[in-house]
Amino acid sequence: MTERLFSTHDVRPRQELDGLWTVTLNDAGETAGAGDPRADTLSGGRTVRMLVPSCVESIPGAETFRGVARYERTFDAGSLLGPLDEERYLRIVCRGVSHMADVFVDGTPVAHHEDAFTAFDGVIEHRPGARTVTIDADNRFSERSALHRENDYYSYGGVTRPVVAELVPERYVDWVHVTPIRHDDGWRARVEVRIASCRERLGTGEPGTVDGIVLRLDGRDVRTLTAADATEDPFVYRCTLDVPDAVPWTPDAPHLTYVQAVLLQDGLKVDDLIDRFGFREVRVEGDKVLLNDEPIRFVGFNRHEDDPVFGCALPVEAMMRDLNILRDLGATSVRTSHYPNDERFLDLCDELGLLVWEEAHARGPEDEHNPRFLGQSLTSLTEMVTQHFNHPSIYTWGILNEYESNTEYGRSVYVPMYERLRELDPSRPTTSATCNFPTDICLDLPDIVSINIYPLWYSDAPVDELVREVLDFVRSSPGAGKPLIVSEIGAGAIPGVRDVRRSKWSEERQADILSEQLGHVCGLDEVMGVYVWQFADCRVTEGWFAVRPRTRNNKGVVDEYRRPKLAYETVQRAFEEYRDRHRVPTTRA
Ligand code: ADA
């Protein structure tokens, strides 16, 4: 089970395509990729064997690779046996390819995708026997990709998240979304199910009919949806269920409920999808964030998916290692800066009760405005919310980290992003981390105001002075009266640099600064949550060389190998004081 942490299908046959693939690397200028079928231009490349998921940067000699990596493998599609023997399709699901992807089955293009951090899929007619899947992963920087560029984190290359082959009928279950609704006597669940059509996707005919969709909660049939439950969108069915015996999800008792949608055709179960959700409601009231009507507060870290050995393709054991360190530090929340995370990480957060700020991909500001920026940001946002809708640990959706919230152009990007977010999921509060003080003109848009501040690091002003200035500005802006989060605060240290003079980049100096910063902001009642920048040192791109010793962002409280710096205990203590003061339950193991 590599794709999620539980079985996602009882009915749909599937085969995980992890294991050995053949990888051909080509970084020689003009190459195939991105829908270009001139596959032979890869012929001069170097060929190696690699596991999926993986980053090409872990191949010896390819540590700084920028180019097209062609992953290829053949598997036996005859082993996928389903309940139907007519009109079946092979569906290839890629959970993440970094960062432009083209997918082919036996040389036929089936999917094109333009972001490393969300899943996508392609369908093609099924036939038994050997099928060859080819994935071109292109991690070159160009104007085609507005979100992947020189940055304060690294854009790796490769098939970096799991790949699965599935056998689906003409109509299949695309997604199931559950919105828990709290009312006086208990809980209801608003369920929406989307049924996709392979014919429609391939342009080969009208969608077939659907006889019924059986909904099951924790293995019990609760309702059958029929044509009468179809919405204005003929692919989406909707109903509201009373769930008198619902067990709530809370950070200290993170109970998960399983939902299954089973598709019926001619009396047969022809397809299904299983997901998990939690009975919990998050809402904003005045300057508070409420979870099941109780105000919540949190302390935690910004975390990049980055590892010195595995790049961004962290195995689940390494995700769990990070979560155990986070919990040892006393964190009760994590921000997925600056992109949607591997869904197995979210599955673990759901189970552990760690609150998640999940962020759509985009870290501002842009050097030059790329006309594709808004479209690609909207796609990242739409795919993130659609794919991760059910995770109870996600208490807020974040967008556009430190983007241009201080210009009219920037506002013209924020407005449609917030509109899309509210359309897709009105049930969760929204936020964006800003550093634009005192010029921000977008604080009317989010439900939660989030500020990135680096007193004593990027500014010489005393902590209390800088924080007061920022808070005075927020109080005089349309953000006044909304919940307030310090979404980034921190300082850098080169691991192992110790200095009695406590000079810049020494571990002593980092610990001093974090102690002063947290001592002040954690003491402010109006601050609902604090995220330290950052959890672990991470790789950055070469363009950041001048300002980033070791070509890493060194503000981790652990280094890239997760070895604690001096600041580890400083943060641990500050978090403990904050939790004690505000009675925040810990998820510490
Ligand atoms: C920013 C940004 C982070 C990181 C950080 C830093 O505010 O959001 O991605 O670059 O600062 O280390 O300076």
Coordinates of C-alpha atoms and ligand atoms in Angstrom, one line a residue:
M1 CA 0.0 0.0 0.0
T2 CA 2.2 2.8 -1.2
E3 CA -0.3 5.3 -2.5
R4 CA -2.3 6.0 0.7
L5 CA -2.2 4.5 4.2
F6 CA -5.4 2.5 3.7
S7 CA -7.1 0.5 0.9
T8 CA -8.9 2.9 -1.4
H9 CA -10.8 0.2 -3.4
D10 CA -12.6 -3.1 -2.7
V11 CA -14.0 -3.4 -6.3
R12 CA -11.7 -1.5 -8.6
P13 CA -8.7 -3.7 -9.7
R14 CA -5.4 -1.8 -9.4
Q15 CA -1.7 -2.4 -9.5
E16 CA 0.9 -0.1 -7.9
L17 CA 3.6 0.6 -10.4
D18 CA 6.3 1.2 -7.8
G19 CA 9.4 -0.9 -8.2
L20 CA 12.1 -0.7 -10.9
W21 CA 11.8 1.5 -13.9
T22 CA 14.3 2.3 -16.6
V23 CA 15.3 6.0 -16.6
T24 CA 16.9 7.9 -19.5
L25 CA 18.4 11.3 -18.6
N26 CA 18.8 14.0 -21.1
D27 CA 19.9 17.5 -20.2
A28 CA 21.2 18.4 -23.6
G29 CA 19.3 21.5 -24.7
E30 CA 16.3 20.8 -26.9
T31 CA 14.7 17.5 -26.0
A32 CA 11.4 15.7 -26.2
G33 CA 8.9 16.2 -23.5
A34 CA 5.8 18.3 -22.8
G35 CA 3.7 16.7 -25.4
D36 CA 6.5 16.5 -28.0
P37 CA 6.6 13.0 -29.3
R38 CA 10.1 13.3 -30.8
A39 CA 11.1 10.6 -28.4
D40 CA 14.3 9.8 -30.3
T41 CA 16.0 13.0 -29.1
L42 CA 16.4 11.2 -25.8
S43 CA 18.5 8.5 -27.5
G44 CA 21.8 10.1 -26.6
G45 CA 20.9 10.2 -22.9
R46 CA 22.3 8.1 -20.1
T47 CA 20.2 5.1 -18.9
V48 CA 19.9 3.8 -15.4
R49 CA 17.5 1.8 -13.3
M50 CA 15.5 3.6 -10.6
L51 CA 12.7 2.9 -8.2
V52 CA 9.5 4.9 -8.4
P53 CA 8.9 7.1 -6.5
S54 CA 12.3 8.8 -6.8
C55 CA 14.2 12.0 -7.6
V56 CA 16.8 11.8 -10.3
E57 CA 19.1 13.9 -8.1
S58 CA 19.7 10.8 -6.1
I59 CA 21.4 9.1 -9.2
P60 CA 25.2 9.4 -9.0
G61 CA 26.3 12.1 -11.4
A62 CA 22.8 13.6 -11.7
E63 CA 22.8 15.6 -8.5
T64 CA 22.2 18.9 -10.3
F65 CA 20.3 17.5 -13.2
R66 CA 18.0 19.9 -15.2
G67 CA 16.4 18.3 -18.2
V68 CA 14.0 15.5 -19.2
A69 CA 14.1 12.2 -17.4
R70 CA 12.2 9.5 -19.2
Y71 CA 10.9 6.8 -16.9
E72 CA 9.7 3.6 -18.6
R73 CA 8.3 0.3 -17.5
T74 CA 6.2 -2.5 -18.9
F75 CA 3.6 -4.4 -16.8
D76 CA 1.1 -7.1 -17.3
A77 CA -2.3 -5.5 -17.7
G78 CA -3.9 -8.9 -18.0
S79 CA -3.5 -9.3 -14.2
L80 CA -6.1 -6.5 -13.7
L81 CA -9.4 -8.5 -13.7
G82 CA -12.6 -6.7 -13.1
P83 CA -16.3 -7.5 -12.9
L84 CA -17.0 -6.5 -16.5
D85 CA -15.4 -7.8 -19.6
E86 CA -16.6 -5.1 -22.0
E87 CA -15.7 -1.5 -22.4
R88 CA -13.0 -1.2 -19.8
Y89 CA -10.3 1.4 -19.6
L90 CA -6.8 1.5 -18.2
R91 CA -6.3 4.5 -15.9
I92 CA -2.8 5.6 -15.0
V93 CA -2.7 7.7 -11.9
C94 CA 0.4 9.8 -11.2
R95 CA 0.5 11.2 -7.7
G96 CA 3.3 13.6 -8.5
V97 CA 5.8 14.2 -11.3
S98 CA 8.3 17.0 -11.0
H99 CA 7.6 19.2 -12.6
M100 CA 6.3 19.1 -16.2
A101 CA 4.9 15.7 -17.2
D102 CA 3.9 13.8 -20.3
V103 CA 2.6 10.3 -19.9
F104 CA 2.3 7.7 -22.7
V105 CA 0.9 4.2 -22.9
D106 CA 2.5 2.1 -25.7
G107 CA 3.5 5.4 -27.2
T108 CA 0.1 7.0 -27.2
P109 CA -0.1 10.3 -25.1
V110 CA -2.5 10.0 -22.2
A111 CA -1.8 12.9 -20.0
H112 CA 0.1 16.2 -19.7
H113 CA 0.5 18.0 -16.4
E114 CA 2.4 21.1 -15.3
D115 CA 3.0 21.0 -11.5
A116 CA 5.1 18.8 -9.3
F117 CA 2.8 18.8 -6.3
T118 CA -0.7 17.5 -7.4
A119 CA -1.9 14.2 -8.8
F120 CA -3.2 13.7 -12.3
D121 CA -4.3 10.8 -14.5
G122 CA -5.0 9.6 -18.0
V123 CA -7.2 6.9 -19.5
I124 CA -6.8 4.7 -22.6
E125 CA -8.8 1.6 -23.8
H126 CA -7.8 -1.5 -21.9
R127 CA -6.4 -4.6 -23.5
P128 CA -4.9 -7.6 -21.7
G129 CA -1.2 -8.3 -22.1
A130 CA 2.0 -6.2 -21.7
R131 CA 1.6 -2.4 -21.6
T132 CA 4.4 0.1 -21.5
V133 CA 4.1 3.3 -19.5
T134 CA 6.4 6.1 -20.3
I135 CA 6.6 9.3 -18.2
D136 CA 8.7 12.2 -19.3
A137 CA 9.5 14.3 -16.3
D138 CA 10.9 17.7 -17.3
N139 CA 12.4 19.9 -14.5
R140 CA 13.8 22.6 -16.7
F141 CA 13.0 26.2 -15.8
S142 CA 11.3 28.1 -18.6
E143 CA 8.4 30.5 -19.1
R144 CA 6.2 27.5 -19.7
S145 CA 6.2 26.9 -15.9
A146 CA 5.5 30.0 -13.9
L147 CA 5.6 28.3 -10.5
H148 CA 8.8 26.3 -10.9
R149 CA 11.7 28.6 -11.1
E150 CA 14.8 29.7 -9.2
N151 CA 13.6 29.7 -5.6
D152 CA 14.3 29.4 -1.9
Y153 CA 13.6 25.7 -2.2
Y154 CA 14.5 23.2 -4.8
S155 CA 12.5 21.9 -7.8
Y156 CA 13.7 18.3 -8.2
G157 CA 13.2 16.1 -11.2
G158 CA 11.6 12.7 -11.6
V159 CA 8.5 10.6 -10.8
T160 CA 8.5 11.7 -7.2
R161 CA 5.3 10.3 -5.9
P162 CA 3.6 6.9 -6.5
V163 CA 2.1 5.7 -9.8
V164 CA -0.9 3.3 -10.0
A165 CA -2.5 1.4 -12.9
E166 CA -6.3 0.9 -12.5
L167 CA -9.0 -0.9 -14.5
V168 CA -12.1 1.2 -14.7
P169 CA -15.5 0.9 -16.5
E170 CA -16.8 3.6 -18.8
R171 CA -18.3 5.5 -15.8
Y172 CA -16.2 5.4 -12.7
V173 CA -16.0 7.1 -9.3
D174 CA -13.8 10.2 -9.7
W175 CA -14.1 11.6 -6.2
V176 CA -16.2 11.6 -3.0
H177 CA -16.3 14.7 -0.9
V178 CA -17.8 14.7 2.6
T179 CA -18.6 18.0 4.5
P180 CA -19.4 17.3 8.1
I181 CA -22.2 19.6 9.4
R182 CA -22.6 20.2 13.2
H183 CA -26.1 20.9 14.5
D184 CA -27.8 21.0 17.9
D185 CA -28.5 17.2 18.1
G186 CA -25.4 15.9 16.5
W187 CA -23.9 15.5 13.0
R188 CA -24.9 15.4 9.4
A189 CA -22.7 14.7 6.4
R190 CA -23.2 16.4 3.1
V191 CA -21.8 13.9 0.5
E192 CA -21.0 14.7 -3.1
V193 CA -19.8 12.0 -5.6
R194 CA -18.4 12.7 -9.0
I195 CA -18.8 10.0 -11.6
A196 CA -16.4 10.5 -14.6
S197 CA -16.9 9.2 -18.1
C198 CA -14.0 7.7 -20.1
R199 CA -15.9 8.2 -23.4
E200 CA -16.3 11.9 -22.5
R201 CA -12.6 12.2 -21.6
L202 CA -11.5 10.5 -24.8
G203 CA -14.1 12.2 -27.0
T204 CA -15.3 8.8 -28.2
G205 CA -19.0 9.2 -27.4
E206 CA -21.8 10.1 -25.0
P207 CA -21.4 9.2 -21.3
G208 CA -23.1 5.9 -20.3
T209 CA -25.8 5.8 -17.7
V210 CA -25.5 5.2 -14.0
D211 CA -27.9 2.8 -12.2
G212 CA -27.1 3.8 -8.7
I213 CA -24.3 4.7 -6.2
V214 CA -24.4 3.0 -2.9
L215 CA -22.9 5.1 -0.1
R216 CA -21.4 3.3 2.9
L217 CA -20.1 4.7 6.1
D218 CA -17.6 2.5 8.1
G219 CA -18.7 -0.5 6.0
R220 CA -22.5 0.0 6.4
D221 CA -24.8 0.8 3.5
V222 CA -26.5 4.2 4.4
R223 CA -28.1 5.4 1.1
T224 CA -28.3 4.7 -2.6
L225 CA -28.0 7.7 -4.9
T226 CA -30.0 7.7 -8.1
A227 CA -30.6 10.0 -11.1
A228 CA -32.9 12.0 -8.7
D229 CA -29.8 13.0 -6.7
A230 CA -27.9 14.4 -9.7
T231 CA -27.1 18.1 -9.4
E232 CA -26.9 20.9 -12.0
D233 CA -23.6 19.2 -13.0
P234 CA -24.8 15.9 -14.5
F235 CA -21.5 14.2 -13.3
V236 CA -22.0 15.2 -9.6
Y237 CA -24.5 13.5 -7.2
R238 CA -25.4 14.9 -3.8
C239 CA -27.2 14.1 -0.6
T240 CA -27.2 14.9 3.1
L241 CA -27.1 12.1 5.6
D242 CA -28.1 12.2 9.3
V243 CA -25.4 10.4 11.3
P244 CA -26.7 10.1 14.8
D245 CA -23.8 7.9 16.0
A246 CA -21.0 10.1 14.6
V247 CA -17.8 10.1 16.6
P248 CA -16.1 13.5 16.3
W249 CA -12.5 14.1 15.2
T250 CA -10.4 16.4 17.4
P251 CA -6.7 16.9 17.7
D252 CA -6.5 14.9 20.9
A253 CA -9.0 12.2 19.8
P254 CA -8.5 12.0 16.0
H255 CA -11.3 9.6 15.1
L256 CA -11.6 8.8 11.4
T257 CA -14.7 7.7 9.5
Y258 CA -14.5 5.7 6.3
V259 CA -16.8 6.6 3.3
Q260 CA -17.2 4.3 0.3
A261 CA -19.1 5.0 -2.9
V262 CA -20.0 1.8 -4.9
L263 CA -21.2 2.2 -8.5
L264 CA -23.9 -0.2 -9.6
Q265 CA -24.5 -1.2 -13.3
D266 CA -27.0 -3.9 -14.3
G267 CA -27.1 -5.2 -10.7
L268 CA -23.3 -5.5 -10.6
K269 CA -20.8 -3.5 -8.4
V270 CA -18.6 -2.2 -11.2
D271 CA -16.4 0.4 -9.4
D272 CA -15.8 2.0 -6.1
L273 CA -13.7 4.5 -4.1
I274 CA -13.0 4.6 -0.4
D275 CA -11.8 7.7 1.5
R276 CA -11.6 8.9 5.1
F277 CA -12.9 12.0 6.8
G278 CA -13.5 13.3 10.3
F279 CA -16.6 14.7 12.0
R280 CA -15.2 18.1 12.8
E281 CA -16.2 21.7 11.8
V282 CA -13.8 24.6 11.6
R283 CA -15.1 28.1 11.5
V284 CA -14.0 31.6 12.3
E285 CA -15.9 33.7 14.8
G286 CA -14.4 37.2 15.4
D287 CA -10.8 36.9 16.1
K288 CA -11.0 33.1 17.0
V289 CA -10.7 29.9 15.0
L290 CA -13.2 27.4 16.4
L291 CA -13.0 23.6 16.0
N292 CA -16.2 21.9 17.0
D293 CA -17.1 25.2 18.7
E294 CA -14.0 25.3 20.9
P295 CA -11.4 28.0 20.2
I296 CA -8.1 26.5 19.0
R297 CA -4.6 27.7 19.2
F298 CA -1.5 26.1 17.8
V299 CA 2.3 26.1 17.6
G300 CA 4.2 24.5 14.8
F301 CA 6.6 24.6 11.9
N302 CA 6.8 25.4 8.2
R303 CA 8.1 22.3 6.5
H304 CA 9.5 21.6 3.0
E305 CA 9.4 18.2 1.5
D306 CA 13.1 17.9 1.3
D307 CA 15.7 15.3 2.3
P308 CA 19.4 15.2 1.5
V309 CA 19.1 11.6 0.3
F310 CA 15.7 11.3 -1.2
G311 CA 15.1 14.9 -2.4
C312 CA 11.4 15.6 -2.4
A313 CA 10.5 11.9 -2.8
L314 CA 10.5 11.1 0.9
P315 CA 9.6 7.5 1.7
V316 CA 6.7 7.3 4.2
E317 CA 9.2 6.2 7.0
A318 CA 11.0 9.5 6.5
M319 CA 7.6 11.4 6.7
M320 CA 6.9 9.6 10.0
R321 CA 10.4 10.4 11.3
D322 CA 9.7 14.1 10.6
L323 CA 6.3 13.9 12.3
N324 CA 7.8 12.3 15.4
I325 CA 10.5 15.0 15.6
L326 CA 7.8 17.7 15.1
R327 CA 5.8 16.1 18.0
D328 CA 8.9 15.9 20.1
L329 CA 9.4 19.6 19.5
G330 CA 5.9 20.1 20.9
A331 CA 4.4 21.2 17.5
T332 CA 0.6 20.8 17.2
S333 CA 0.4 22.0 13.6
V334 CA 2.4 22.1 10.4
R335 CA 2.3 24.4 7.3
T336 CA 3.0 22.7 4.0
S337 CA 5.0 25.7 2.7
H338 CA 4.7 26.3 -0.2
Y339 CA 2.8 23.6 -2.1
P340 CA 0.3 20.7 -1.6
N341 CA 2.0 17.7 0.1
D342 CA 2.2 14.0 -0.5
E343 CA -1.1 12.6 0.5
R344 CA 0.4 10.0 2.8
F345 CA 1.8 12.8 4.9
L346 CA -1.7 14.2 5.3
D347 CA -3.0 10.7 6.1
L348 CA -0.5 10.6 8.9
C349 CA -1.5 14.0 10.2
D350 CA -5.2 12.9 10.2
E351 CA -4.3 9.9 12.3
L352 CA -2.0 11.9 14.7
G353 CA -4.4 14.8 15.2
L354 CA -1.8 17.4 13.9
L355 CA -3.5 20.4 12.4
V356 CA -2.4 21.3 8.8
W357 CA -2.3 24.6 6.9
E358 CA -2.2 23.2 3.4
E359 CA -0.9 25.7 0.8
A360 CA -1.5 25.8 -3.0
H361 CA 1.8 26.0 -5.0
A362 CA 3.2 29.6 -5.4
R363 CA 5.8 31.5 -3.6
G364 CA 6.0 35.2 -4.4
P365 CA 7.1 37.6 -5.5
E366 CA 7.7 36.9 -9.2
D367 CA 10.8 38.4 -10.8
E368 CA 8.7 39.2 -13.9
H369 CA 5.1 38.7 -14.4
N370 CA 4.5 35.4 -16.2
P371 CA 1.2 35.4 -18.0
R372 CA 0.8 31.7 -17.0
F373 CA 1.1 32.5 -13.3
L374 CA -2.6 33.0 -12.5
G375 CA -3.8 30.0 -14.6
Q376 CA -1.2 27.6 -13.1
S377 CA -1.9 28.9 -9.5
L378 CA -5.6 28.3 -10.0
T379 CA -4.9 24.8 -11.3
S380 CA -2.7 24.0 -8.3
L381 CA -5.4 25.4 -6.0
T382 CA -8.3 23.5 -7.7
E383 CA -6.4 20.2 -7.7
M384 CA -5.3 20.6 -4.1
V385 CA -8.8 21.2 -2.8
T386 CA -10.4 18.6 -5.0
Q387 CA -7.9 15.9 -4.1
H388 CA -7.4 16.7 -0.3
F389 CA -11.0 17.8 0.5
N390 CA -11.7 15.1 3.1
H391 CA -8.6 15.4 5.3
P392 CA -9.9 16.5 8.7
S393 CA -6.4 17.7 9.8
I394 CA -6.5 20.5 7.2
Y395 CA -8.1 23.4 9.1
T396 CA -7.2 26.1 6.5
W397 CA -6.3 26.5 2.8
G398 CA -3.5 28.9 2.1
I399 CA -2.6 30.6 -1.1
L400 CA 0.0 32.9 -2.6
N401 CA 2.8 33.1 0.0
E402 CA 4.3 36.6 0.1
Y403 CA 2.9 37.4 -3.3
E404 CA 2.2 41.0 -4.4
S405 CA -0.6 41.9 -2.0
N406 CA 0.6 45.5 -2.2
T407 CA -0.1 46.2 -5.8
E408 CA -3.3 46.4 -7.9
Y409 CA -1.8 43.8 -10.2
G410 CA -1.3 41.5 -7.2
R411 CA -4.8 42.1 -6.1
S412 CA -6.1 41.0 -9.5
V413 CA -4.5 37.6 -8.8
Y414 CA -5.6 37.3 -5.2
V415 CA -9.3 38.1 -5.9
P416 CA -10.0 35.2 -8.4
M417 CA -7.9 32.8 -6.3
Y418 CA -10.1 33.6 -3.2
E419 CA -13.2 33.3 -5.3
R420 CA -12.2 29.9 -6.6
L421 CA -11.3 28.7 -3.1
R422 CA -14.7 29.7 -1.6
E423 CA -16.5 28.1 -4.5
L424 CA -14.6 24.8 -4.1
D425 CA -14.8 24.6 -0.3
P426 CA -16.9 27.0 1.7
S427 CA -16.4 24.9 4.8
R428 CA -12.9 25.9 5.6
P429 CA -11.3 29.3 6.5
T430 CA -8.8 30.7 4.1
T431 CA -5.5 32.6 4.5
S432 CA -2.3 33.9 2.8
A433 CA 1.0 34.7 4.5
T434 CA 2.0 38.3 3.8
C435 CA 5.2 40.3 4.5
N436 CA 3.9 43.5 3.0
F437 CA 3.8 46.0 5.8
P438 CA 2.4 48.7 5.8
T439 CA 1.4 48.5 2.2
D440 CA -0.8 45.4 2.0
I441 CA -4.1 46.1 0.2
C442 CA -5.6 42.6 0.3
L443 CA -6.3 41.9 4.0
D444 CA -10.0 42.1 3.4
L445 CA -9.8 38.9 1.4
P446 CA -8.7 36.1 3.8
D447 CA -10.6 34.8 6.8
I448 CA -7.4 34.5 8.8
V449 CA -4.7 37.2 8.7
S450 CA -1.2 35.6 8.5
I451 CA 2.0 37.5 8.8
N452 CA 5.7 36.6 8.1
I453 CA 8.1 38.6 10.3
Y454 CA 11.8 38.2 10.9
P455 CA 12.7 40.6 13.7
L456 CA 16.5 40.6 14.5
W457 CA 17.2 38.7 11.2
Y458 CA 16.0 40.8 8.3
S459 CA 15.3 43.8 10.5
D460 CA 17.4 45.4 13.2
A461 CA 14.5 46.8 15.1
P462 CA 13.8 45.3 18.5
V463 CA 11.3 42.5 18.4
D464 CA 8.6 44.4 20.4
E465 CA 8.9 47.5 18.2
L466 CA 8.6 45.6 14.9
V467 CA 5.8 43.5 16.1
R468 CA 3.9 46.5 17.4
E469 CA 4.3 48.3 14.1
V470 CA 3.0 45.3 12.2
L471 CA 0.1 44.8 14.6
D472 CA -0.9 48.5 14.5
F473 CA -1.0 48.3 10.8
V474 CA -3.2 45.2 10.8
R475 CA -5.5 46.8 13.4
S476 CA -6.0 49.8 11.1
S477 CA -6.6 47.6 8.0
P478 CA -9.6 45.6 6.8
G479 CA -7.8 42.7 8.5
A480 CA -8.7 44.1 11.9
G481 CA -10.7 41.8 14.2
K482 CA -9.8 38.6 12.2
P483 CA -7.9 35.8 13.7
L484 CA -4.1 36.5 13.5
I485 CA -1.4 34.0 12.9
V486 CA 2.4 34.5 12.8
S487 CA 3.0 32.3 9.8
E488 CA 6.8 32.6 9.7
I489 CA 9.4 33.7 12.2
G490 CA 13.0 32.5 12.5
A491 CA 16.7 32.9 12.0
G492 CA 19.5 30.9 10.3
A493 CA 22.4 28.9 11.6
I494 CA 25.0 26.8 9.7
P495 CA 24.9 23.5 11.5
G496 CA 28.0 22.9 13.6
V497 CA 29.1 26.6 13.6
R498 CA 29.6 27.4 17.2
D499 CA 30.9 30.7 18.4
V500 CA 31.3 32.3 21.8
R501 CA 30.9 35.7 20.1
R502 CA 27.4 34.4 19.0
S503 CA 28.1 35.7 15.5
K504 CA 25.6 35.6 12.6
W505 CA 25.1 32.0 11.3
S506 CA 26.3 30.5 14.6
E507 CA 23.9 28.1 16.3
E508 CA 24.1 30.3 19.4
R509 CA 22.9 33.3 17.5
Q510 CA 20.0 31.4 16.0
A511 CA 18.9 30.2 19.4
D512 CA 19.2 33.7 20.9
I513 CA 17.1 35.2 18.2
L514 CA 14.4 32.5 18.3
S515 CA 14.3 32.8 22.1
E516 CA 13.6 36.6 21.8
Q517 CA 11.2 36.3 18.9
L518 CA 9.1 33.5 20.4
G519 CA 9.4 34.9 23.9
H520 CA 7.6 38.0 22.6
V521 CA 5.0 36.7 20.0
C522 CA 4.0 33.6 22.0
G523 CA 3.1 36.0 24.9
L524 CA 0.6 38.0 22.8
D525 CA -3.0 36.8 23.5
E526 CA -4.2 38.0 20.1
V527 CA -1.8 35.6 18.3
M528 CA -3.8 32.3 17.6
G529 CA -0.9 30.4 16.2
V530 CA 2.8 30.6 15.5
Y531 CA 4.8 28.7 12.8
V532 CA 8.6 28.8 13.0
W533 CA 10.5 29.1 9.8
Q534 CA 11.5 26.3 9.4
F535 CA 11.6 22.7 10.4
A536 CA 14.7 21.4 8.6
D537 CA 17.4 23.0 6.5
C538 CA 16.5 22.5 2.8
R539 CA 18.2 22.7 -0.5
V540 CA 17.6 25.9 -2.6
T541 CA 18.4 26.6 -6.3
E542 CA 21.7 27.9 -7.5
G543 CA 20.2 31.3 -8.1
W544 CA 20.1 31.8 -4.3
F545 CA 23.8 31.1 -3.9
A546 CA 24.7 34.7 -2.9
V547 CA 22.4 34.8 0.1
R548 CA 22.3 31.2 1.1
P549 CA 25.4 29.6 2.5
R550 CA 25.7 25.9 1.5
T551 CA 23.0 26.7 -1.1
R552 CA 20.5 25.8 1.6
N553 CA 18.0 27.7 3.5
N554 CA 19.6 27.2 6.9
K555 CA 16.8 28.4 9.2
G556 CA 15.9 24.8 10.2
V557 CA 16.0 23.9 13.9
V558 CA 17.3 20.6 12.7
D559 CA 19.7 20.3 9.8
E560 CA 19.0 18.5 6.6
Y561 CA 19.9 15.2 8.3
R562 CA 17.4 16.1 11.1
R563 CA 20.3 16.6 13.6
P564 CA 19.1 19.1 16.2
K565 CA 20.7 22.5 16.4
L566 CA 21.0 24.5 19.6
A567 CA 17.7 26.2 18.9
Y568 CA 15.9 22.8 19.1
E569 CA 15.5 23.1 22.9
T570 CA 14.8 26.8 22.8
V571 CA 11.8 26.2 20.5
Q572 CA 10.7 23.2 22.5
R573 CA 10.6 25.3 25.7
A574 CA 8.8 28.2 24.0
F575 CA 6.2 25.9 22.6
E576 CA 5.7 24.2 25.9
E577 CA 5.1 27.5 27.7
Y578 CA 2.6 28.6 25.0
R579 CA 0.7 25.3 25.2
D580 CA 0.6 25.4 29.0
R581 CA -0.6 29.0 29.0
H582 CA -3.4 28.4 26.6
R583 CA -4.0 24.7 27.5
V584 CA -3.3 23.5 24.0
P585 CA -3.5 19.7 24.0
T586 CA -0.2 18.1 22.8
T587 CA 0.0 15.3 20.4
R588 CA 3.5 14.6 21.7
A589 CA 4.2 10.8 21.6
Ligands
ADA1 C1 10.1 34.0 3.3 C2 9.5 32.9 2.5 C3 10.2 31.6 2.7 C4 11.6 31.8 3.0 C5 11.9 32.7 4.1 C6 13.4 33.0 4.4 O1 9.3 34.8 4.0 O2 8.1 32.7 2.7 O3 9.9 30.8 1.6 O4 12.2 32.2 1.8 O5 11.3 33.9 3.9 O6 14.1 32.1 4.8 O7 13.8 34.2 4.1

